[in-house]
mmCIF file of C-alpha atoms in Angstrom:
data_model
loop_
_atom_site.group_PDB
_atom_site.id
_atom_site.type_symbol
_atom_site.label_atom_id
_atom_site.label_comp_id
_atom_site.label_asym_id
_atom_site.label_seq_id
_atom_site.Cartn_x
_atom_site.Cartn_y
_atom_site.Cartn_z
ATOM 1 C CA MET X 10 100.498 150.470 111.337
ATOM 2 C CA PHE X 11 98.268 147.571 112.350
ATOM 3 C CA ARG X 12 98.747 146.027 108.922
ATOM 4 C CA MET X 13 102.507 146.257 109.371
ATOM 5 C CA LEU X 14 102.267 144.702 112.810
ATOM 6 C CA GLY X 15 100.169 141.935 111.310
ATOM 7 C CA MET X 16 102.798 141.296 108.661
ATOM 8 C CA TYR X 17 105.558 141.166 111.281
ATOM 9 C CA SER X 18 103.420 138.827 113.376
ATOM 10 C CA VAL X 19 103.142 136.419 110.447
ATOM 11 C CA VAL X 20 106.896 136.569 109.843
ATOM 12 C CA PHE X 21 107.545 135.998 113.542
ATOM 13 C CA PHE X 22 105.124 133.037 113.528
ATOM 14 C CA LEU X 23 106.866 131.446 110.553
ATOM 15 C CA LEU X 24 110.227 131.868 112.268
ATOM 16 C CA VAL X 25 108.918 130.298 115.456
ATOM 17 C CA LEU X 26 107.777 127.270 113.484
ATOM 18 C CA GLN X 27 111.371 126.735 112.361
ATOM 19 C CA ILE X 28 112.907 126.961 115.824
ATOM 20 C CA ARG X 29 114.075 123.756 117.371
ATOM 21 C CA GLY X 30 111.588 122.261 119.786
ATOM 22 C CA ASP X 31 108.318 122.637 117.847
ATOM 23 C CA VAL X 32 106.664 119.697 119.582
ATOM 24 C CA ARG X 33 104.116 119.227 116.781
ATOM 25 C CA GLN X 34 106.820 118.645 114.189
ATOM 26 C CA GLU X 35 109.030 116.515 116.392
ATOM 27 C CA ALA X 36 106.061 114.314 117.316
ATOM 28 C CA LEU X 37 105.872 113.160 113.667
ATOM 29 C CA GLN X 38 109.617 112.532 113.391
ATOM 30 C CA ASN X 39 110.221 109.271 115.229
ATOM 31 C CA LYS X 40 113.526 107.489 114.824
ATOM 32 C CA ASN X 41 113.512 104.004 113.317
ATOM 33 C CA MET X 42 110.007 104.419 111.880
ATOM 34 C CA PHE X 43 109.482 104.529 108.143
ATOM 35 C CA GLY X 44 108.767 108.111 107.117
ATOM 36 C CA GLY X 45 108.924 109.113 110.786
ATOM 37 C CA ASP X 46 105.443 107.894 111.798
ATOM 38 C CA MET X 47 104.747 104.470 110.240
ATOM 39 C CA ALA X 48 105.494 101.583 112.596
ATOM 40 C CA GLY X 49 104.809 98.826 110.086
ATOM 41 C CA GLY X 50 102.121 97.376 107.831
ATOM 42 C CA ILE X 51 101.354 97.520 104.103
ATOM 43 C CA ASN X 52 104.382 98.439 101.948
ATOM 44 C CA VAL X 53 106.345 99.578 105.002
ATOM 45 C CA PRO X 54 109.920 98.261 105.033
ATOM 46 C CA ARG X 55 111.565 96.817 108.073
ATOM 47 C CA ILE X 56 114.196 99.150 109.490
ATOM 48 C CA SER X 57 117.255 97.854 111.303
ATOM 49 C CA ASN X 58 120.360 99.651 112.513
ATOM 50 C CA SER X 59 123.900 99.108 111.287
ATOM 51 C CA THR X 60 127.200 100.906 111.658
ATOM 52 C CA ASP X 61 126.269 102.883 108.523
ATOM 53 C CA GLY X 62 122.873 103.933 109.895
ATOM 54 C CA PRO X 63 119.325 102.596 109.425
ATOM 55 C CA VAL X 64 118.893 99.835 106.827
ATOM 56 C CA MET X 65 115.544 99.208 105.120
ATOM 57 C CA ALA X 66 114.220 96.035 103.533
ATOM 58 C CA PHE X 67 110.858 95.566 101.803
ATOM 59 C CA VAL X 68 109.474 92.169 102.789
ATOM 60 C CA PRO X 69 106.029 90.640 102.169
ATOM 61 C CA ASN X 70 103.624 91.280 105.062
ATOM 62 C CA THR X 71 100.503 89.152 105.031
ATOM 63 C CA ASP X 72 99.322 90.337 108.454
ATOM 64 C CA TYR X 73 97.966 93.633 107.066
ATOM 65 C CA LYS X 74 95.396 94.460 104.380
ATOM 66 C CA LEU X 75 92.796 97.124 103.546
ATOM 67 C CA TRP X 76 90.017 97.482 106.121
ATOM 68 C CA THR X 77 87.064 95.243 105.334
ATOM 69 C CA GLY X 78 84.214 97.298 103.904
ATOM 70 C CA GLY X 79 86.283 100.457 104.435
ATOM 71 C CA VAL X 80 85.274 100.449 108.108
ATOM 72 C CA LEU X 81 87.850 101.022 110.861
ATOM 73 C CA TYR X 82 86.892 100.418 114.488
ATOM 74 C CA TYR X 83 88.731 102.060 117.365
ATOM 75 C CA GLU X 84 88.765 102.308 121.118
ATOM 76 C CA TYR X 85 90.832 104.271 123.612
ATOM 77 C CA ASP X 86 93.388 102.328 125.596
ATOM 78 C CA ALA X 87 92.600 102.220 129.319
ATOM 79 C CA THR X 88 95.632 104.451 129.994
ATOM 80 C CA ALA X 89 94.851 107.001 127.263
ATOM 81 C CA THR X 90 94.009 110.652 127.775
ATOM 82 C CA ARG X 91 90.879 111.199 125.675
ATOM 83 C CA ASN X 92 90.415 114.109 123.276
ATOM 84 C CA ASP X 93 86.989 113.430 121.787
ATOM 85 C CA GLN X 94 86.610 116.898 120.241
ATOM 86 C CA VAL X 95 89.672 116.643 118.007
ATOM 87 C CA LEU X 96 89.090 112.970 117.202
ATOM 88 C CA SER X 97 85.466 113.649 116.239
ATOM 89 C CA ALA X 98 86.496 116.541 113.983
ATOM 90 C CA ALA X 99 89.042 114.325 112.220
ATOM 91 C CA ILE X 100 86.561 111.476 111.780
ATOM 92 C CA GLN X 101 83.870 113.855 110.496
ATOM 93 C CA GLU X 102 86.220 115.186 107.816
ATOM 94 C CA ILE X 103 86.865 111.616 106.607
ATOM 95 C CA HIS X 104 83.143 110.748 106.708
ATOM 96 C CA ASP X 105 82.119 113.906 104.846
ATOM 97 C CA LYS X 106 84.476 113.439 101.911
ATOM 98 C CA THR X 107 85.157 109.703 101.505
ATOM 99 C CA CYS X 108 83.542 106.274 101.701
ATOM 100 C CA LEU X 109 85.732 105.371 104.710
ATOM 101 C CA ARG X 110 84.046 104.990 108.076
ATOM 102 C CA VAL X 111 85.531 105.167 111.576
ATOM 103 C CA TYR X 112 83.368 103.845 114.425
ATOM 104 C CA PRO X 113 83.935 103.142 118.124
ATOM 105 C CA ARG X 114 84.320 99.442 118.961
ATOM 106 C CA ASN X 115 82.338 99.837 122.191
ATOM 107 C CA GLY X 116 83.989 96.762 123.682
ATOM 108 C CA GLN X 117 82.373 94.345 121.225
ATOM 109 C CA ALA X 118 84.371 91.106 121.486
ATOM 110 C CA SER X 119 83.216 90.030 118.016
ATOM 111 C CA ILE X 120 85.254 92.898 116.495
ATOM 112 C CA THR X 121 88.783 91.504 116.680
ATOM 113 C CA SER X 122 90.557 93.847 114.243
ATOM 114 C CA TYR X 123 90.531 97.398 115.567
ATOM 115 C CA VAL X 124 92.744 100.390 116.365
ATOM 116 C CA ARG X 125 93.714 100.939 119.980
ATOM 117 C CA ILE X 126 94.429 104.649 120.555
ATOM 118 C CA THR X 127 97.180 105.333 123.058
ATOM 119 C CA THR X 128 98.644 108.597 124.348
ATOM 120 C CA THR X 129 101.381 107.465 126.748
ATOM 121 C CA GLU X 130 104.216 106.847 124.287
ATOM 122 C CA PRO X 131 106.218 109.610 122.587
ATOM 123 C CA GLY X 132 105.068 110.903 119.231
ATOM 124 C CA CYS X 133 102.257 110.469 116.718
ATOM 125 C CA TRP X 134 102.362 107.215 114.753
ATOM 126 C CA SER X 135 100.282 104.396 113.289
ATOM 127 C CA TYR X 136 100.521 101.069 111.509
ATOM 128 C CA VAL X 137 99.495 101.110 107.824
ATOM 129 C CA GLY X 138 96.407 99.087 106.958
ATOM 130 C CA MET X 139 94.303 96.592 108.956
ATOM 131 C CA LYS X 140 96.000 94.013 111.135
ATOM 132 C CA THR X 141 94.150 90.752 110.592
ATOM 133 C CA THR X 142 95.312 89.066 113.788
ATOM 134 C CA GLY X 143 94.046 91.428 116.503
ATOM 135 C CA SER X 144 94.175 95.054 117.628
ATOM 136 C CA GLN X 145 96.752 97.562 116.407
ATOM 137 C CA GLN X 146 98.125 100.665 118.096
ATOM 138 C CA LEU X 147 97.769 104.280 116.967
ATOM 139 C CA ASN X 148 99.588 106.654 119.300
ATOM 140 C CA LEU X 149 98.755 110.363 119.625
ATOM 141 C CA SER X 150 100.749 111.914 122.416
ATOM 142 C CA VAL X 151 98.866 114.578 124.346
ATOM 143 C CA SER X 152 101.348 117.278 123.343
ATOM 144 C CA GLY X 153 101.960 117.666 119.611
ATOM 145 C CA CYS X 154 99.569 115.176 117.993
ATOM 146 C CA TRP X 155 96.039 116.311 118.772
ATOM 147 C CA TYR X 156 95.436 118.541 115.775
ATOM 148 C CA VAL X 157 92.763 117.686 113.197
ATOM 149 C CA GLY X 158 95.258 117.465 110.332
ATOM 150 C CA THR X 159 97.637 115.213 112.275
ATOM 151 C CA VAL X 160 94.815 112.911 113.361
ATOM 152 C CA ILE X 161 93.517 112.635 109.775
ATOM 153 C CA HIS X 162 97.084 111.971 108.604
ATOM 154 C CA GLU X 163 97.550 109.071 111.040
ATOM 155 C CA LEU X 164 94.071 107.684 110.345
ATOM 156 C CA LEU X 165 94.893 107.556 106.628
ATOM 157 C CA HIS X 166 98.063 105.625 107.467
ATOM 158 C CA ALA X 167 95.884 103.199 109.428
ATOM 159 C CA PHE X 168 93.640 102.896 106.359
ATOM 160 C CA GLY X 169 96.739 101.866 104.372
ATOM 161 C CA PHE X 170 97.993 105.087 102.747
ATOM 162 C CA ASN X 171 101.656 106.099 102.547
ATOM 163 C CA HIS X 172 103.295 109.545 102.392
ATOM 164 C CA GLU X 173 102.831 111.643 99.249
ATOM 165 C CA HIS X 174 106.411 112.922 99.542
ATOM 166 C CA GLN X 175 107.710 109.341 99.329
ATOM 167 C CA ARG X 176 106.161 108.668 95.929
ATOM 168 C CA TYR X 177 108.529 107.354 93.268
ATOM 169 C CA ASP X 178 108.143 110.599 91.255
ATOM 170 C CA ARG X 179 108.523 113.031 94.186
ATOM 171 C CA ASN X 180 111.787 114.535 93.037
ATOM 172 C CA THR X 181 110.110 115.901 89.915
ATOM 173 C CA TYR X 182 108.012 118.216 92.055
ATOM 174 C CA VAL X 183 109.896 118.957 95.282
ATOM 175 C CA THR X 184 113.519 119.029 96.382
ATOM 176 C CA ILE X 185 114.582 117.342 99.630
ATOM 177 C CA GLN X 186 117.424 119.379 101.126
ATOM 178 C CA GLU X 187 119.013 116.326 102.734
ATOM 179 C CA ALA X 188 121.858 118.256 104.325
ATOM 180 C CA ASN X 189 119.272 120.071 106.457
ATOM 181 C CA VAL X 190 117.510 116.973 107.774
ATOM 182 C CA GLU X 191 117.885 115.933 111.413
ATOM 183 C CA ALA X 192 116.996 112.734 113.214
ATOM 184 C CA GLY X 193 113.555 112.391 114.667
ATOM 185 C CA ALA X 194 106.884 110.946 117.673
ATOM 186 C CA CYS X 195 102.915 110.323 116.223
ATOM 187 C CA TRP X 196 102.955 106.950 114.372
ATOM 188 C CA SER X 197 100.753 104.191 112.981
ATOM 189 C CA TYR X 198 100.984 100.805 111.285
ATOM 190 C CA VAL X 199 99.908 100.927 107.619
ATOM 191 C CA GLY X 200 96.775 98.914 106.821
ATOM 192 C CA MET X 201 94.684 96.414 108.827
ATOM 193 C CA LYS X 202 96.503 93.750 110.867
ATOM 194 C CA THR X 203 94.946 90.369 110.113
ATOM 195 C CA THR X 204 95.839 88.676 113.406
ATOM 196 C CA GLY X 205 94.578 90.978 116.175
ATOM 197 C CA SER X 206 94.795 94.536 117.469
ATOM 198 C CA GLN X 207 97.394 97.034 116.246
ATOM 199 C CA GLN X 208 98.783 100.165 117.874
ATOM 200 C CA LEU X 209 98.318 103.762 116.692
ATOM 201 C CA ASN X 210 100.413 106.082 118.860
ATOM 202 C CA LEU X 211 99.316 109.675 119.530
ATOM 203 C CA SER X 212 101.518 110.671 122.419
ATOM 204 C CA VAL X 213 100.378 113.276 124.905
ATOM 205 C CA SER X 214 103.227 115.467 123.686
ATOM 206 C CA GLY X 215 102.717 116.829 120.170
ATOM 207 C CA CYS X 216 100.076 114.594 118.543
ATOM 208 C CA TRP X 217 96.605 115.838 119.414
ATOM 209 C CA TYR X 218 95.913 118.092 116.440
ATOM 210 C CA VAL X 219 93.140 117.259 113.976
ATOM 211 C CA GLY X 220 95.552 117.081 111.047
ATOM 212 C CA THR X 221 97.934 114.755 112.882
ATOM 213 C CA VAL X 222 95.094 112.474 113.965
ATOM 214 C CA ILE X 223 93.715 112.307 110.400
ATOM 215 C CA HIS X 224 97.242 111.599 109.126
ATOM 216 C CA GLU X 225 97.709 108.684 111.530
ATOM 217 C CA LEU X 226 94.209 107.336 110.895
ATOM 218 C CA LEU X 227 94.943 107.253 107.164
ATOM 219 C CA HIS X 228 98.107 105.287 107.893
ATOM 220 C CA ALA X 229 95.919 102.845 109.817
ATOM 221 C CA PHE X 230 93.638 102.648 106.759
ATOM 222 C CA GLY X 231 96.724 101.575 104.772
ATOM 223 C CA PHE X 232 98.004 104.801 103.191
ATOM 224 C CA ASN X 233 101.665 105.802 103.071
ATOM 225 C CA HIS X 234 103.396 109.186 102.799
ATOM 226 C CA GLU X 235 102.943 111.201 99.623
ATOM 227 C CA HIS X 236 106.546 112.425 99.785
ATOM 228 C CA GLN X 237 107.763 108.823 99.605
ATOM 229 C CA ARG X 238 105.999 108.043 96.326
ATOM 230 C CA TYR X 239 108.184 106.421 93.684
ATOM 231 C CA ASP X 240 107.714 109.479 91.411
ATOM 232 C CA ARG X 241 108.391 112.111 94.113
ATOM 233 C CA ASN X 242 111.637 113.426 92.646
ATOM 234 C CA THR X 243 109.772 114.718 89.614
ATOM 235 C CA TYR X 244 107.851 117.172 91.802
ATOM 236 C CA VAL X 245 109.973 118.054 94.829
ATOM 237 C CA THR X 246 113.656 118.260 95.672
ATOM 238 C CA ILE X 247 114.933 116.756 98.906
ATOM 239 C CA GLN X 248 117.869 118.894 100.035
ATOM 240 C CA GLU X 249 119.828 116.041 101.568
ATOM 241 C CA ALA X 250 122.564 118.311 102.881
ATOM 242 C CA ASN X 251 119.990 119.888 105.238
ATOM 243 C CA VAL X 252 118.760 116.543 106.573
ATOM 244 C CA GLU X 253 120.332 114.995 109.640
ATOM 245 C CA ALA X 254 122.110 111.849 108.468
ATOM 246 C CA ALA X 255 120.224 109.533 110.825
ATOM 247 C CA SER X 256 116.921 110.683 109.304
ATOM 248 C CA LEU X 257 117.684 110.321 105.602
ATOM 249 C CA HIS X 258 115.867 106.972 105.465
ATOM 250 C CA ASN X 259 112.602 108.830 106.131
ATOM 251 C CA PHE X 260 112.799 110.170 102.584
ATOM 252 C CA ALA X 261 113.367 106.778 100.998
ATOM 253 C CA LEU X 262 111.111 106.188 98.001
ATOM 254 C CA VAL X 263 108.517 103.409 97.993
ATOM 255 C CA PRO X 264 109.228 101.360 94.831
ATOM 256 C CA LEU X 265 106.495 101.245 92.200
ATOM 257 C CA ALA X 266 106.150 97.491 92.742
ATOM 258 C CA GLU X 267 105.374 98.145 96.431
ATOM 259 C CA SER X 268 103.003 101.044 95.756
ATOM 260 C CA THR X 269 99.229 101.257 95.649
ATOM 261 C CA ASN X 270 99.200 102.761 92.167
ATOM 262 C CA VAL X 271 95.851 104.352 91.345
ATOM 263 C CA ASP X 272 97.273 106.778 88.766
ATOM 264 C CA ASN X 273 96.573 109.726 91.049
ATOM 265 C CA PRO X 274 98.618 112.874 90.316
ATOM 266 C CA TYR X 275 101.286 113.804 92.844
ATOM 267 C CA ASP X 276 99.522 115.785 95.571
ATOM 268 C CA LEU X 277 101.443 118.683 97.134
ATOM 269 C CA ASP X 278 98.371 119.480 99.268
ATOM 270 C CA SER X 279 98.060 115.955 100.649
ATOM 271 C CA ILE X 280 97.664 115.584 104.408
ATOM 272 C CA MET X 281 100.059 112.659 103.962
ATOM 273 C CA HIS X 282 102.834 115.001 102.707
ATOM 274 C CA TYR X 283 105.342 116.374 105.210
ATOM 275 C CA GLY X 284 106.177 120.061 105.425
ATOM 276 C CA ALA X 285 109.084 122.152 104.189
ATOM 277 C CA TYR X 286 111.262 121.709 107.304
ATOM 278 C CA ALA X 287 110.690 118.003 107.977
ATOM 279 C CA PHE X 288 113.712 116.353 109.623
ATOM 280 C CA GLY X 289 115.741 119.522 109.069
ATOM 281 C CA LYS X 290 118.982 120.179 110.866
ATOM 282 C CA VAL X 291 119.019 123.136 113.242
ATOM 283 C CA ASP X 292 121.421 125.915 112.265
ATOM 284 C CA ALA X 293 123.799 126.462 115.180
ATOM 285 C CA THR X 294 124.010 130.212 114.529
ATOM 286 C CA THR X 295 120.334 131.088 113.998
ATOM 287 C CA ASN X 296 118.787 128.167 115.908
ATOM 288 C CA LEU X 297 116.377 127.804 112.979
ATOM 289 C CA ARG X 298 115.478 124.550 111.293
ATOM 290 C CA LEU X 299 116.815 124.237 107.735
ATOM 291 C CA GLN X 300 114.411 123.659 104.875
ATOM 292 C CA THR X 301 114.520 120.145 103.459
ATOM 293 C CA ILE X 302 111.666 119.958 100.910
ATOM 294 C CA PHE X 303 111.490 122.331 97.947
ATOM 295 C CA VAL X 304 108.680 122.374 95.377
ATOM 296 C CA LYS X 305 110.190 122.318 91.900
ATOM 297 C CA SER X 306 107.328 124.196 90.253
ATOM 298 C CA ASP X 307 107.284 126.850 93.011
ATOM 299 C CA PRO X 308 110.618 126.990 94.932
ATOM 300 C CA ALA X 309 109.335 129.793 97.202
ATOM 301 C CA ARG X 310 106.419 127.705 98.477
ATOM 302 C CA ILE X 311 106.628 126.618 102.122
ATOM 303 C CA MET X 312 104.861 123.281 102.437
ATOM 304 C CA LYS X 313 102.593 122.887 105.481
ATOM 305 C CA GLU X 314 102.873 120.113 108.043
ATOM 306 C CA PRO X 315 99.901 117.746 108.639
ATOM 307 C CA TYR X 316 99.206 119.410 112.003
ATOM 308 C CA ASP X 317 98.704 122.752 110.191
ATOM 309 C CA LEU X 318 95.854 121.228 108.183
ATOM 310 C CA THR X 319 92.306 120.377 109.200
ATOM 311 C CA SER X 320 90.935 118.777 106.059
ATOM 312 C CA LEU X 321 91.629 116.239 103.349
ATOM 313 C CA SER X 322 92.842 117.471 99.981
ATOM 314 C CA ALA X 323 90.928 116.695 96.804
ATOM 315 C CA GLY X 324 93.764 114.309 95.935
ATOM 316 C CA ASN X 325 93.398 112.505 99.269
ATOM 317 C CA VAL X 326 89.699 112.006 98.586
ATOM 318 C CA ARG X 327 90.316 110.668 95.052
ATOM 319 C CA GLU X 328 92.977 108.236 96.257
ATOM 320 C CA ILE X 329 90.885 106.960 99.162
ATOM 321 C CA GLN X 330 87.872 106.393 96.925
ATOM 322 C CA ALA X 331 89.991 104.626 94.299
ATOM 323 C CA VAL X 332 91.923 102.386 96.703
ATOM 324 C CA TYR X 333 88.817 101.455 98.708
ATOM 325 C CA LYS X 334 86.450 101.209 95.738
ATOM 326 C CA ALA X 335 86.161 97.427 96.054
ATOM 327 C CA GLU X 336 85.693 97.672 99.832
ATOM 328 C CA CYS X 337 83.060 100.428 99.542
ATOM 329 C CA PRO X 338 80.992 99.233 96.547
ATOM 330 C CA ALA X 339 77.988 101.250 97.622
ATOM 331 C CA VAL X 340 79.684 104.520 96.728
ATOM 332 C CA GLY X 341 81.495 103.140 93.682
ATOM 333 C CA GLY X 342 84.531 105.315 94.252
ATOM 334 C CA ASN X 343 82.508 108.531 94.418
ATOM 335 C CA THR X 344 82.088 110.998 97.259
ATOM 336 C CA PRO X 345 79.068 110.034 99.407
ATOM 337 C CA ALA X 346 75.839 111.917 98.644
ATOM 338 C CA PRO X 347 74.562 114.362 101.305
ATOM 339 C CA ALA X 348 71.799 111.953 102.350
ATOM 340 C CA ALA X 349 74.331 109.161 102.783
ATOM 341 C CA LYS X 350 76.552 111.421 104.882
ATOM 342 C CA LYS X 351 73.647 112.348 107.138
ATOM 343 C CA LEU X 352 72.731 108.678 107.534
ATOM 344 C CA ALA X 353 76.344 107.828 108.407
ATOM 345 C CA ARG X 354 76.324 110.508 111.104
ATOM 346 C CA LEU X 355 73.080 109.167 112.569
ATOM 347 C CA LEU X 356 74.029 105.488 112.323
ATOM 348 C CA PRO X 357 75.770 105.191 115.723
ATOM 349 C CA ASP X 358 72.765 106.838 117.435
ATOM 350 C CA ILE X 359 70.362 104.563 115.574
ATOM 351 C CA VAL X 360 72.328 101.493 116.682
ATOM 352 C CA GLN X 361 72.306 102.676 120.297
ATOM 353 C CA LEU X 362 68.531 103.310 120.121
ATOM 354 C CA LEU X 363 67.887 99.853 118.699
ATOM 355 C CA ARG X 364 69.956 98.296 121.474
ATOM 356 C CA ARG X 365 67.935 100.143 124.103
ATOM 357 C CA LEU X 366 64.656 99.072 122.511
ATOM 358 C CA LEU X 367 65.800 95.451 122.412
ATOM 359 C CA SER X 368 66.857 95.579 126.061
ATOM 360 C CA ILE X 369 63.422 96.969 127.014
ATOM 361 C CA MET X 370 61.645 94.251 125.006
ATOM 362 C CA GLU X 371 63.661 91.590 126.782
#
């Protein structure tokens, strides 16, 4: 009997996830942002509105690049609601498995390129890559974004990574049910801004999950969505009839010429890949969200959302190490050794201790 109740509980949980109003999903589906959570940056097209809906244009962007040395600095905005536990878990996952490093800025004026974490705007979003002209925003709203998987997702955007489901070969592996997609708030710029700070938005509503934070941090590191890879259609089918018309642009493919091509296989487990019901229309009769992404090799598979995850996939790790190999020469594209990981964990404490010793000596 208890086993049957457990089974029904799982079914009920899966149904609840499809019901309109899941704040975690909606927080990653922001209108007029590329892929729903990328505000700009490396290989992110400009989106403008027309009478026919959103229009995208890929234009050169020299303000963003990969983070120097693979190190991303951050600080909370003065108005932000802090969630150090989730943020620390997301950062630890990145430190444990990749050469990337995320450290607090601690108000150091000499660090001019850094991520400013906000929570007051709707949604979870980031810029992609490092802004070279100042700070950049990464927003994680208090409700919906603060999950480990979401935070990792946005951090990887900040590091410069795009969505897996927007790869050029996506449609080979999954199907996007476009008729089920609805219009869509966690977002980031992609890559490092070269002229100052950049915003990474994790709104109070829907963003503070470890997976969402990782997702947005990876955007900030310069990574795009996996489901927008140029080869996406080889692996998934986008059921366009299930996608709300105003959100179809979120499944646009990133051309090969605009991609960071490291010959990594399409990654269905990527924290940068959206889930099965992303941007799905809501059925008026059942009030359930329609499925939009179908895996070609396993049509029954229900893809997870970034906020359902708490760790990087093996494919995420390989791509990060490959893309940042030149910026992290010490690890040579390999996963850090245990001793190196322990040293990285202790480094902030060592720096603080040295500062205290210097202040005493003065």
